[in-house]
Coordinates of C-alpha atoms in Angstrom, one line a residue:
M1 CA -70.5 85.5 51.6
Q2 CA -74.3 85.4 51.3
S3 CA -74.2 87.9 48.3
K4 CA -71.7 85.7 46.6
I5 CA -73.9 82.6 47.1
A6 CA -76.9 84.6 45.8
R7 CA -75.0 85.6 42.7
L8 CA -73.8 82.1 42.1
K9 CA -77.4 80.8 42.4
L10 CA -78.7 83.5 40.1
R11 CA -76.0 82.6 37.5
Q12 CA -77.0 78.9 37.7
N13 CA -80.7 79.7 37.3
L14 CA -80.0 81.9 34.3
T15 CA -77.9 79.2 32.7
L16 CA -80.6 76.7 33.3
I17 CA -83.3 79.0 31.9
V18 CA -81.2 79.8 28.8
G19 CA -80.5 76.1 28.3
I20 CA -84.1 75.1 28.5
A21 CA -85.2 77.9 26.2
F22 CA -82.6 76.8 23.6
F23 CA -83.5 73.1 23.6
Y24 CA -87.3 73.9 23.7
C25 CA -86.9 76.2 20.7
A26 CA -84.7 73.7 18.8
L27 CA -87.0 70.8 19.4
G28 CA -90.0 72.9 18.5
V29 CA -88.4 74.1 15.2
L30 CA -87.5 70.5 14.4
G31 CA -91.1 69.4 15.1
L32 CA -92.6 72.1 12.9
K33 CA -90.3 70.9 10.1
L34 CA -92.2 67.5 10.4
A35 CA -95.7 69.2 10.6
V36 CA -98.1 67.6 8.1
L37 CA -101.4 69.0 9.3
P38 CA -102.9 72.4 8.7
G39 CA -101.6 75.2 11.0
D40 CA -98.3 73.5 11.3
V41 CA -99.7 71.0 13.8
T42 CA -97.2 68.2 14.3
A43 CA -97.8 64.5 14.9
V44 CA -95.8 64.6 18.2
W45 CA -94.8 67.7 20.1
V46 CA -91.5 66.9 21.8
P47 CA -91.3 70.3 23.7
A48 CA -94.4 69.3 25.6
G49 CA -92.5 66.5 27.2
L50 CA -89.4 68.7 27.7
G51 CA -91.4 71.4 29.4
L52 CA -93.2 69.0 31.9
G53 CA -90.0 67.2 32.6
A54 CA -88.1 70.4 33.3
V55 CA -90.7 71.7 35.7
L56 CA -90.8 68.4 37.5
L57 CA -87.0 68.4 37.8
W58 CA -86.2 72.1 38.6
G59 CA -89.5 73.5 39.7
K60 CA -91.5 76.5 38.6
R61 CA -88.5 78.8 38.6
I62 CA -87.6 77.7 35.1
W63 CA -90.9 78.9 33.5
P64 CA -89.2 81.8 31.7
G65 CA -87.1 79.3 29.8
I66 CA -90.3 77.5 28.6
A67 CA -91.9 80.8 27.6
L68 CA -88.9 82.1 25.8
G69 CA -88.3 78.8 24.0
S70 CA -91.9 78.6 22.9
F71 CA -91.9 82.3 21.7
G72 CA -88.5 81.7 20.1
I73 CA -90.0 79.1 17.8
S74 CA -92.2 81.8 16.1
V75 CA -89.2 84.1 15.9
V76 CA -87.1 81.5 14.1
V77 CA -89.8 80.0 11.8
N78 CA -91.8 83.0 10.8
P79 CA -91.0 86.4 12.4
S80 CA -94.1 88.1 10.9
P81 CA -96.3 90.2 13.2
I82 CA -99.2 87.8 13.1
S83 CA -96.9 84.8 13.6
L84 CA -95.2 86.5 16.6
T85 CA -98.6 87.4 18.0
I86 CA -99.8 83.8 17.7
G87 CA -96.4 82.6 19.1
A88 CA -96.8 84.9 22.1
V89 CA -100.3 83.6 22.9
T90 CA -99.2 80.0 22.3
A91 CA -96.2 80.6 24.6
V92 CA -98.5 81.5 27.4
G93 CA -100.5 78.2 26.9
N94 CA -97.3 76.1 26.6
T95 CA -96.0 77.7 29.8
L96 CA -99.1 77.2 31.9
T97 CA -99.5 73.6 30.7
P98 CA -96.4 72.1 32.4
L99 CA -96.9 74.3 35.5
F100 CA -100.4 73.0 35.8
G101 CA -99.5 69.4 35.2
A102 CA -96.4 69.4 37.6
F103 CA -98.4 71.1 40.3
F104 CA -101.1 68.4 40.4
I105 CA -98.6 65.5 39.9
H106 CA -96.6 66.8 42.9
R107 CA -99.8 67.3 44.9
F108 CA -101.2 63.8 44.4
T109 CA -97.9 61.8 44.3
H110 CA -95.8 64.0 46.7
S111 CA -92.9 63.4 44.4
R112 CA -91.2 64.9 41.4
Y113 CA -90.5 61.5 40.0
P114 CA -93.9 59.9 39.4
F115 CA -92.7 56.4 38.4
H116 CA -92.2 54.7 41.8
R117 CA -95.7 53.2 41.9
A118 CA -98.4 52.3 39.4
S119 CA -100.7 54.9 41.1
E120 CA -98.2 57.6 40.4
V121 CA -98.0 56.6 36.8
F122 CA -101.7 57.0 36.5
Q123 CA -101.5 60.5 38.1
F124 CA -98.7 61.4 35.7
V125 CA -100.9 60.3 32.7
A126 CA -104.0 62.0 34.0
W127 CA -102.5 65.4 35.0
G128 CA -99.3 65.7 33.1
A129 CA -100.3 64.1 29.8
M130 CA -104.1 64.3 29.4
G131 CA -105.3 67.1 31.8
G132 CA -102.5 69.6 31.5
Q133 CA -102.3 69.4 27.7
I134 CA -105.9 70.7 27.3
I135 CA -104.6 74.2 28.2
S136 CA -102.0 74.1 25.5
A137 CA -104.3 72.7 22.8
T138 CA -107.1 75.1 23.6
V139 CA -104.9 78.2 23.7
G140 CA -102.8 77.1 20.7
I141 CA -105.7 76.1 18.3
G142 CA -107.7 79.2 19.5
A143 CA -104.8 81.5 18.5
L144 CA -104.4 79.8 15.1
C145 CA -108.1 80.1 14.4
V146 CA -108.2 83.8 15.5
G147 CA -105.2 84.4 13.3
Q148 CA -107.0 82.6 10.5
W149 CA -104.2 80.1 10.0
V150 CA -106.7 77.3 10.7
P151 CA -110.4 77.6 9.8
W152 CA -112.9 77.4 12.6
S153 CA -114.5 74.5 10.9
A154 CA -111.3 72.4 11.5
F155 CA -111.0 73.5 15.1
G156 CA -112.2 70.2 16.5
A157 CA -109.9 68.0 14.4
A158 CA -106.9 70.3 14.8
W159 CA -107.5 70.5 18.6
I160 CA -107.6 66.7 18.9
T161 CA -104.4 66.4 16.8
W162 CA -102.7 69.1 18.9
W163 CA -103.8 67.5 22.2
V164 CA -102.8 64.0 21.0
S165 CA -99.4 65.2 19.8
N166 CA -98.7 66.9 23.1
V167 CA -99.9 63.8 25.0
A168 CA -97.6 61.7 22.9
G169 CA -94.7 64.0 23.5
V170 CA -95.3 63.8 27.2
L171 CA -95.7 60.0 27.3
I172 CA -92.7 59.4 25.1
F173 CA -90.1 62.0 26.2
T174 CA -90.9 63.1 29.8
P175 CA -90.1 59.6 31.2
V176 CA -86.8 59.5 29.3
L177 CA -85.8 62.9 30.6
L178 CA -86.7 62.1 34.2
T179 CA -85.1 58.6 34.4
W180 CA -81.9 59.5 32.7
H181 CA -81.5 62.7 34.6
R182 CA -82.0 60.8 37.8
F183 CA -79.4 58.2 36.7
F184 CA -76.7 60.8 35.7
R185 CA -77.3 62.9 38.8
T186 CA -76.5 60.0 41.1
A187 CA -74.1 58.0 39.1
L188 CA -71.7 60.7 38.0
K189 CA -71.0 61.5 41.6
K190 CA -69.5 58.1 42.0
S191 CA -67.6 57.5 38.7
S192 CA -66.5 59.1 35.5
F193 CA -68.6 59.2 32.3
W194 CA -66.8 56.6 30.3
S195 CA -66.5 54.2 33.3
L196 CA -70.2 54.8 33.7
V197 CA -70.8 53.8 30.1
R198 CA -68.8 50.6 30.5
Q199 CA -70.7 49.7 33.7
E200 CA -74.0 50.5 31.9
F201 CA -73.5 48.3 28.9
Y202 CA -71.1 45.5 30.0
P203 CA -73.5 43.5 32.2
F204 CA -76.1 43.3 29.4
H205 CA -74.0 43.4 26.3
L206 CA -75.2 40.0 24.9
E207 CA -78.8 40.4 26.0
S208 CA -79.0 44.0 24.9
L209 CA -77.5 43.1 21.5
T210 CA -80.1 40.4 21.1
W211 CA -82.9 42.7 22.1
F212 CA -81.7 45.4 19.6
L213 CA -81.5 42.8 16.8
L214 CA -85.1 41.7 17.5
F215 CA -86.3 45.3 17.9
D216 CA -84.7 46.2 14.6
V217 CA -86.5 43.3 12.9
V218 CA -89.9 44.1 14.4
V219 CA -89.7 47.8 13.8
S220 CA -88.5 47.3 10.2
L221 CA -91.4 45.0 9.5
A222 CA -94.1 47.1 11.2
F223 CA -93.0 50.7 10.5
W224 CA -91.0 50.5 7.3
Y225 CA -92.6 47.6 5.4
A226 CA -96.2 48.0 6.6
H227 CA -96.5 44.5 8.1
P228 CA -99.2 44.3 10.8
V229 CA -96.8 43.1 13.5
E230 CA -96.7 46.4 15.4
Y231 CA -97.9 44.8 18.6
L232 CA -94.9 42.5 18.7
T233 CA -93.1 45.5 20.1
I234 CA -95.1 44.9 23.4
P235 CA -93.2 41.7 24.3
L236 CA -90.0 43.5 23.6
L237 CA -91.0 46.4 25.9
V238 CA -92.0 43.9 28.5
W239 CA -88.6 42.2 28.1
V240 CA -86.9 45.6 28.7
A241 CA -89.1 46.4 31.7
F242 CA -88.3 43.0 33.4
R243 CA -84.6 42.7 32.5
F244 CA -83.2 46.3 32.2
P245 CA -83.2 49.4 34.4
A246 CA -86.1 51.9 34.2
R247 CA -84.0 54.4 32.1
W248 CA -83.6 51.7 29.4
T249 CA -87.3 51.0 29.5
T250 CA -88.2 54.6 28.9
L251 CA -85.6 54.9 26.1
A252 CA -87.2 51.8 24.5
I253 CA -90.6 53.5 24.6
A254 CA -89.2 56.6 23.0
L255 CA -87.4 54.6 20.2
T256 CA -90.6 52.6 19.5
G257 CA -92.7 55.8 19.3
S258 CA -90.2 57.7 17.2
M259 CA -89.9 54.8 14.7
A260 CA -93.6 54.5 14.5
I261 CA -94.2 58.2 13.9
A262 CA -91.4 58.4 11.4
G263 CA -92.7 55.4 9.4
T264 CA -96.2 56.8 9.5
I265 CA -95.2 60.3 8.3
L266 CA -93.3 58.7 5.5
N267 CA -96.3 56.5 4.6
R268 CA -94.4 53.2 5.2
S269 CA -95.9 51.9 8.5
S270 CA -98.8 49.6 9.1
F271 CA -100.8 52.6 10.4
V272 CA -100.9 54.4 7.1
G273 CA -104.5 54.8 5.8
D274 CA -106.4 57.0 3.4
N275 CA -106.8 59.8 6.0
L276 CA -103.4 61.0 7.3
N277 CA -105.0 62.6 10.3
A278 CA -106.8 59.4 11.2
S279 CA -103.6 57.5 10.7
L280 CA -101.8 59.7 13.1
L281 CA -104.6 59.4 15.6
F282 CA -104.4 55.7 15.3
L283 CA -100.7 55.7 15.6
E284 CA -100.7 58.0 18.7
S285 CA -103.3 55.8 20.3
F286 CA -101.0 52.9 19.8
I287 CA -98.1 54.9 21.3
A288 CA -100.3 55.9 24.3
V289 CA -101.3 52.3 24.9
I290 CA -97.8 50.8 24.8
S291 CA -96.3 53.8 26.7
V292 CA -98.9 53.7 29.6
T293 CA -98.8 49.9 29.7
T294 CA -95.0 49.7 29.8
L295 CA -94.7 52.6 32.3
V296 CA -97.3 50.9 34.6
L297 CA -95.4 47.6 34.3
M298 CA -92.1 49.4 35.0
A299 CA -93.6 51.0 38.1
V300 CA -95.1 47.7 39.3
L301 CA -91.7 46.1 38.9
Q302 CA -90.1 49.0 40.8
E303 CA -92.6 48.6 43.6
R304 CA -91.8 44.9 43.7
S305 CA -88.1 45.7 43.7
Q306 CA -88.5 48.3 46.4
A307 CA -90.6 45.8 48.4
L308 CA -87.9 43.1 48.0
E309 CA -85.3 45.7 49.0
G310 CA -87.4 46.6 51.9
L311 CA -87.8 43.0 52.9
K312 CA -84.0 42.5 52.5
Q313 CA -83.4 45.6 54.7
A314 CA -86.0 44.4 57.2
K315 CA -84.4 40.9 57.1
A316 CA -80.9 42.5 57.6
E317 CA -82.3 44.7 60.3
L318 CA -84.0 41.8 61.9
E319 CA -80.8 39.7 61.7
S320 CA -78.9 42.6 63.1
R321 CA -81.4 43.0 65.9
V322 CA -81.3 39.2 66.5
I323 CA -77.5 39.3 66.6
E324 CA -77.6 42.4 68.8
R325 CA -80.2 40.7 71.0
T326 CA -78.2 37.5 71.1
R327 CA -75.1 39.5 72.0
E328 CA -77.0 41.3 74.7
L329 CA -78.4 38.0 76.0
S330 CA -74.9 36.5 75.9
E331 CA -73.6 39.4 77.8
A332 CA -76.5 39.2 80.2
N333 CA -75.8 35.5 80.5
A334 CA -72.1 36.1 81.1
Q335 CA -73.0 38.8 83.6
L336 CA -75.4 36.4 85.4
Q337 CA -72.7 33.7 85.4
R338 CA -70.2 36.2 86.8
Q339 CA -72.8 37.2 89.4
E340 CA -73.5 33.6 90.1
L341 CA -69.8 32.9 90.5
H342 CA -69.5 36.0 92.7
L343 CA -72.5 34.9 94.8
R344 CA -71.0 31.4 95.0
E345 CA -67.6 32.8 96.0
K346 CA -69.5 35.0 98.5
A347 CA -71.4 32.0 99.8
E348 CA -68.2 30.1 100.1
S349 CA -66.6 33.0 101.9
L350 CA -69.6 33.2 104.1
A351 CA -69.5 29.5 104.8
Q352 CA -65.8 29.8 105.5
T353 CA -66.5 32.8 107.8
L354 CA -69.2 30.7 109.5
R355 CA -66.8 27.8 110.0
Q356 CA -64.2 30.2 111.3
L357 CA -66.9 31.7 113.6
K358 CA -67.9 28.3 114.8
Q359 CA -64.2 27.4 115.3
T360 CA -63.6 30.7 117.0
Q361 CA -66.7 30.1 119.1
A362 CA -65.6 26.6 120.0
Q363 CA -62.2 28.0 120.8
L364 CA -63.7 30.7 122.9
I365 CA -65.9 28.2 124.6
Q366 CA -62.8 25.9 125.2
N367 CA -60.8 28.9 126.4
E368 CA -63.7 29.8 128.7
K369 CA -63.8 26.3 129.9
M370 CA -60.1 26.2 130.4
T371 CA -60.2 29.6 132.1
S372 CA -63.0 28.3 134.3
L373 CA -61.1 25.1 134.9
G374 CA -58.0 27.0 135.6
Q375 CA -59.9 29.3 138.0
L376 CA -61.4 26.2 139.7
V377 CA -58.1 24.4 139.9
A378 CA -56.4 27.6 141.2
G379 CA -59.2 28.0 143.7
I380 CA -59.0 24.4 144.8
A381 CA -55.2 24.7 145.1
H382 CA -55.5 27.8 147.1
E383 CA -58.1 26.4 149.4
I384 CA -56.1 23.2 149.9
N385 CA -52.9 25.1 150.3
N386 CA -54.0 27.0 153.4
P387 CA -54.9 24.0 155.7
V388 CA -52.0 22.0 154.2
S389 CA -49.6 24.8 155.0
F390 CA -51.0 24.9 158.5
I391 CA -50.6 21.2 158.9
Y392 CA -47.2 21.2 157.3
S393 CA -46.0 24.1 159.4
N394 CA -47.2 22.3 162.7
L395 CA -45.9 18.9 161.9
K396 CA -42.3 19.6 163.0
P397 CA -43.3 21.2 166.3
A398 CA -45.7 18.3 166.9
K399 CA -42.9 15.8 166.2
D400 CA -40.7 17.6 168.6
Y401 CA -43.4 17.7 171.2
F402 CA -44.1 14.0 170.8
G403 CA -40.4 13.2 171.0
D404 CA -40.2 15.2 174.3
L405 CA -43.2 13.4 175.7
I406 CA -41.8 10.0 174.8
E407 CA -38.5 11.0 176.4
L408 CA -40.4 12.2 179.5
V409 CA -42.2 8.9 179.7
E410 CA -39.0 7.0 179.5
L411 CA -37.5 9.1 182.2
Y412 CA -40.5 8.3 184.4
Q413 CA -40.0 4.7 183.8
D414 CA -36.4 4.9 184.6
S415 CA -37.1 6.9 187.8
Y416 CA -40.1 4.8 188.9
P417 CA -39.4 1.2 187.8
D418 CA -42.4 -0.1 189.9
P419 CA -45.4 2.1 189.0
D420 CA -48.8 1.5 190.4
D421 CA -51.0 -1.2 189.2
E422 CA -53.4 1.3 187.6
I423 CA -50.6 2.8 185.5
V424 CA -49.3 -0.7 184.5
D425 CA -52.8 -1.7 183.5
F426 CA -53.3 1.4 181.4
A427 CA -49.9 1.1 179.8
E428 CA -50.7 -2.4 178.8
E429 CA -54.1 -1.3 177.5
I430 CA -52.7 1.4 175.2
D431 CA -49.7 -0.8 174.3
L432 CA -47.3 2.0 175.4
D433 CA -44.2 0.4 173.8
F434 CA -45.9 0.1 170.4
M435 CA -47.2 3.6 170.6
K436 CA -43.7 5.0 171.3
K437 CA -42.4 3.3 168.2
D438 CA -45.4 4.0 166.0
C439 CA -46.0 7.6 167.0
L440 CA -42.9 8.9 165.3
K441 CA -43.7 6.8 162.2
L442 CA -47.2 8.3 162.2
L443 CA -45.8 11.8 162.2
E444 CA -43.4 10.9 159.4
S445 CA -46.3 9.5 157.3
M446 CA -48.2 12.7 157.9
Q447 CA -45.1 14.6 156.9
S448 CA -44.9 12.6 153.7
G449 CA -48.6 13.1 152.9
A450 CA -48.3 16.8 153.5
D451 CA -45.3 16.9 151.3
R452 CA -47.3 15.2 148.5
I453 CA -50.3 17.4 149.0
Q454 CA -47.9 20.4 148.8
R455 CA -46.4 19.1 145.5
I456 CA -49.9 18.5 144.1
V457 CA -51.0 22.0 145.0
L458 CA -47.8 23.3 143.4
S459 CA -48.5 21.2 140.3
L460 CA -52.1 22.5 140.1
R461 CA -50.9 26.1 140.4
N462 CA -48.3 25.5 137.8
F463 CA -50.9 23.8 135.5
S464 CA -53.4 26.7 135.8
R465 CA -50.7 29.4 135.5
L466 CA -53.3 32.0 136.6
D467 CA -50.6 33.7 138.6
E468 CA -48.5 34.4 135.6
A469 CA -48.8 36.6 132.5
N470 CA -50.3 35.2 129.2
L471 CA -46.9 35.2 127.5
K472 CA -44.0 34.5 129.8
S473 CA -40.7 32.6 129.8
V474 CA -41.3 29.2 131.6
D475 CA -39.5 25.9 132.0
I476 CA -41.1 23.4 129.6
H477 CA -40.1 20.5 131.8
D478 CA -42.0 21.9 134.8
G479 CA -45.2 21.9 132.8
I480 CA -44.6 18.3 131.7
E481 CA -43.9 17.2 135.3
S482 CA -46.9 19.0 136.6
T483 CA -49.1 17.3 134.1
L484 CA -47.6 13.9 134.9
L485 CA -48.2 14.5 138.6
I486 CA -51.8 15.3 138.0
L487 CA -52.2 12.1 135.9
Q488 CA -50.1 10.0 138.3
H489 CA -53.1 7.9 139.4
R490 CA -53.8 7.0 135.7
L491 CA -50.2 6.1 135.2
D492 CA -50.3 3.9 138.3
G493 CA -53.0 1.8 136.6
F494 CA -56.1 3.2 138.2
S495 CA -59.1 3.6 135.9
E496 CA -60.7 7.0 135.6
N497 CA -64.1 5.6 136.7
A498 CA -62.8 2.8 139.0
P499 CA -63.3 2.9 142.7
T500 CA -60.5 4.2 144.9
N501 CA -57.5 1.9 145.4
A502 CA -58.8 -0.5 142.7
K503 CA -56.3 -1.0 140.0
T504 CA -57.7 -2.1 136.6
N505 CA -54.6 -1.8 134.3
P506 CA -50.8 -2.4 134.7
P507 CA -48.8 0.7 135.5
I508 CA -47.5 2.7 132.6
E509 CA -43.8 3.3 132.4
I510 CA -42.7 6.9 131.8
I511 CA -39.4 7.3 130.0
K512 CA -38.0 10.8 130.0
K513 CA -35.4 12.0 127.6
Y514 CA -35.0 15.6 128.5
S515 CA -32.5 17.9 126.8
K516 CA -31.1 20.9 128.5
L517 CA -33.5 23.7 127.5
P518 CA -33.5 27.4 128.2
L519 CA -36.6 29.2 129.4
I520 CA -39.2 29.2 126.6
E521 CA -41.5 32.2 126.0
C522 CA -45.0 30.8 125.5
Y523 CA -48.5 30.6 126.7
A524 CA -47.9 28.2 129.6
G525 CA -51.6 27.4 130.4
E526 CA -52.3 26.4 126.8
I527 CA -49.1 24.4 126.5
N528 CA -50.0 22.5 129.7
Q529 CA -53.5 21.8 128.2
V530 CA -51.8 20.3 125.1
Y531 CA -49.7 18.1 127.4
M532 CA -52.8 17.0 129.3
N533 CA -54.7 16.1 126.0
I534 CA -51.8 14.2 124.4
L535 CA -50.9 12.2 127.6
T536 CA -54.6 11.4 128.3
N537 CA -55.0 10.2 124.7
A538 CA -51.8 8.1 125.1
I539 CA -53.1 6.6 128.4
D540 CA -56.5 5.8 126.9
A541 CA -54.9 4.2 123.8
I542 CA -52.7 2.0 125.9
A543 CA -55.6 1.0 128.2
D544 CA -58.0 0.2 125.2
C545 CA -55.4 -1.7 123.1
Q546 CA -53.8 -4.2 125.5
P547 CA -55.0 -3.9 129.1
A548 CA -52.7 -6.8 130.2
K549 CA -49.6 -5.4 128.5
P550 CA -47.4 -2.9 130.4
G551 CA -47.6 0.4 128.7
R552 CA -44.8 2.8 127.9
I553 CA -44.8 6.5 127.2
I554 CA -41.6 8.2 125.9
I555 CA -41.3 12.0 126.4
E556 CA -38.4 13.6 124.5
T557 CA -37.5 17.2 124.3
T558 CA -34.9 18.6 121.8
L559 CA -33.5 22.1 121.2
L560 CA -33.6 22.9 117.5
E561 CA -32.1 25.7 115.5
S562 CA -33.7 29.0 115.0
E563 CA -34.8 29.1 118.7
Q564 CA -37.2 26.2 118.3
V565 CA -38.0 23.3 120.7
M566 CA -39.3 19.9 119.6
I567 CA -41.4 17.9 122.1
A568 CA -42.1 14.3 121.1
I569 CA -44.5 12.1 123.1
T570 CA -44.7 8.5 121.9
D571 CA -46.7 5.6 123.3
N572 CA -47.0 1.9 122.5
G573 CA -50.7 1.9 122.3
G574 CA -51.8 0.0 119.2
A575 CA -48.2 -1.5 118.8

């Protein structure tokens, strides 16, 4: 594969060298046909421009093409030994000249297209046109003088003419070669040749036609009818530099120079004088001035265009960066908003958690209070239950004993109707007849009190439910009755803070509408606390609203479907 690529590259180089040699030789032969000075020195040497342009485009590898083309001119024009010898020496100078010029142009401009900036144009003129052509002129005129084709006395004038003609060839034709090669190399990759031609001429067809008409008028007057209007070509060249691409500017310079040279050689231009050599020098000075001026203007405009393009790119890049930065800021803002929303949601969640914690804490405290209260109530009920049970269990024997004693006293009275005075006095003192009647009533009252205390203890135990599991099947009505028993003193009209046996409100009527309910599985202690809270609120509402009006509380229980029970507690407080 590498050998195939190397052969292909060699073939391309050989083709390029042969092509350059052919065109160099052809242009040189054509130039010698127009030679009007001794030693076949021409007014403008086109191959000089071709050689420098070729080296700038393809590098020093094409030097054999320049050497063969330069030597081929002597072979075609005059293949005599002396001519071939002079041609060989001249070929050396013509080959070294573009190599020298291209080397220094590339060294100082760092480019093979020295028309981007005005400073590059000056480097091109200094090294490619003026400095490099010294070698060709010196070697060429020296060979002609040694070969006695030009007398040594005419060395100076012939050297100046040779050098000026080479400079003119470089200034006129090298820019044309570089700009048009640059255009075709890039443009033909994108479109065909004819579409390229249409694109090239269509945008400027009216303006270009106007320019060509004016150019034809000025060239005809200055270079064919000898009117001194040759400097009117400068505005036309400035017009091209401002309005048309660089390749058209260089082509306009070449057309102007070619027309001026042709008119001068034919003795029809305004540069024609008594001395043809002086006329050609004057002409080529004019060509150098308009060429350098137009090339510098073209480079300045290209710098300006590049600067504007750079500004546009910088603006576009800045806008792109601004858009990108705006997008980044928008995304950052959106992210911050999302984070803020997330933090807000988290804060709300924390607040809700805090509320739940507070509620749970309050519930725990309440449960702890209820547990403590239940324990206290259970403890009180237990402590009361022991002595009450003792009293309750001894009341019946005591009643029997008292009955027997009374019966014994009555038997003594029946057996001893006339007791001693001391016994009579003591019987009267203690009111024995009343005591016999009241003693049994006293025991019955104690029995009733003991029964009530026992019911209260049972209600307290039922209310606290500490002797039962947390979740157990209970009778709902028992819980309600236990609560009512605990609140009986409030229902009877006694105030919570009033002294004992001091009624402050009318009694509250309790209306019970109980349905037949099965045992309900629930938390009995918590249900009893609910009864206590609701009934206490109902009692307070009745007492605060209308103290003089009898209160009424309706308690209704109903068995619903789906194993549910409804408990409704209604009061007339506020009614």
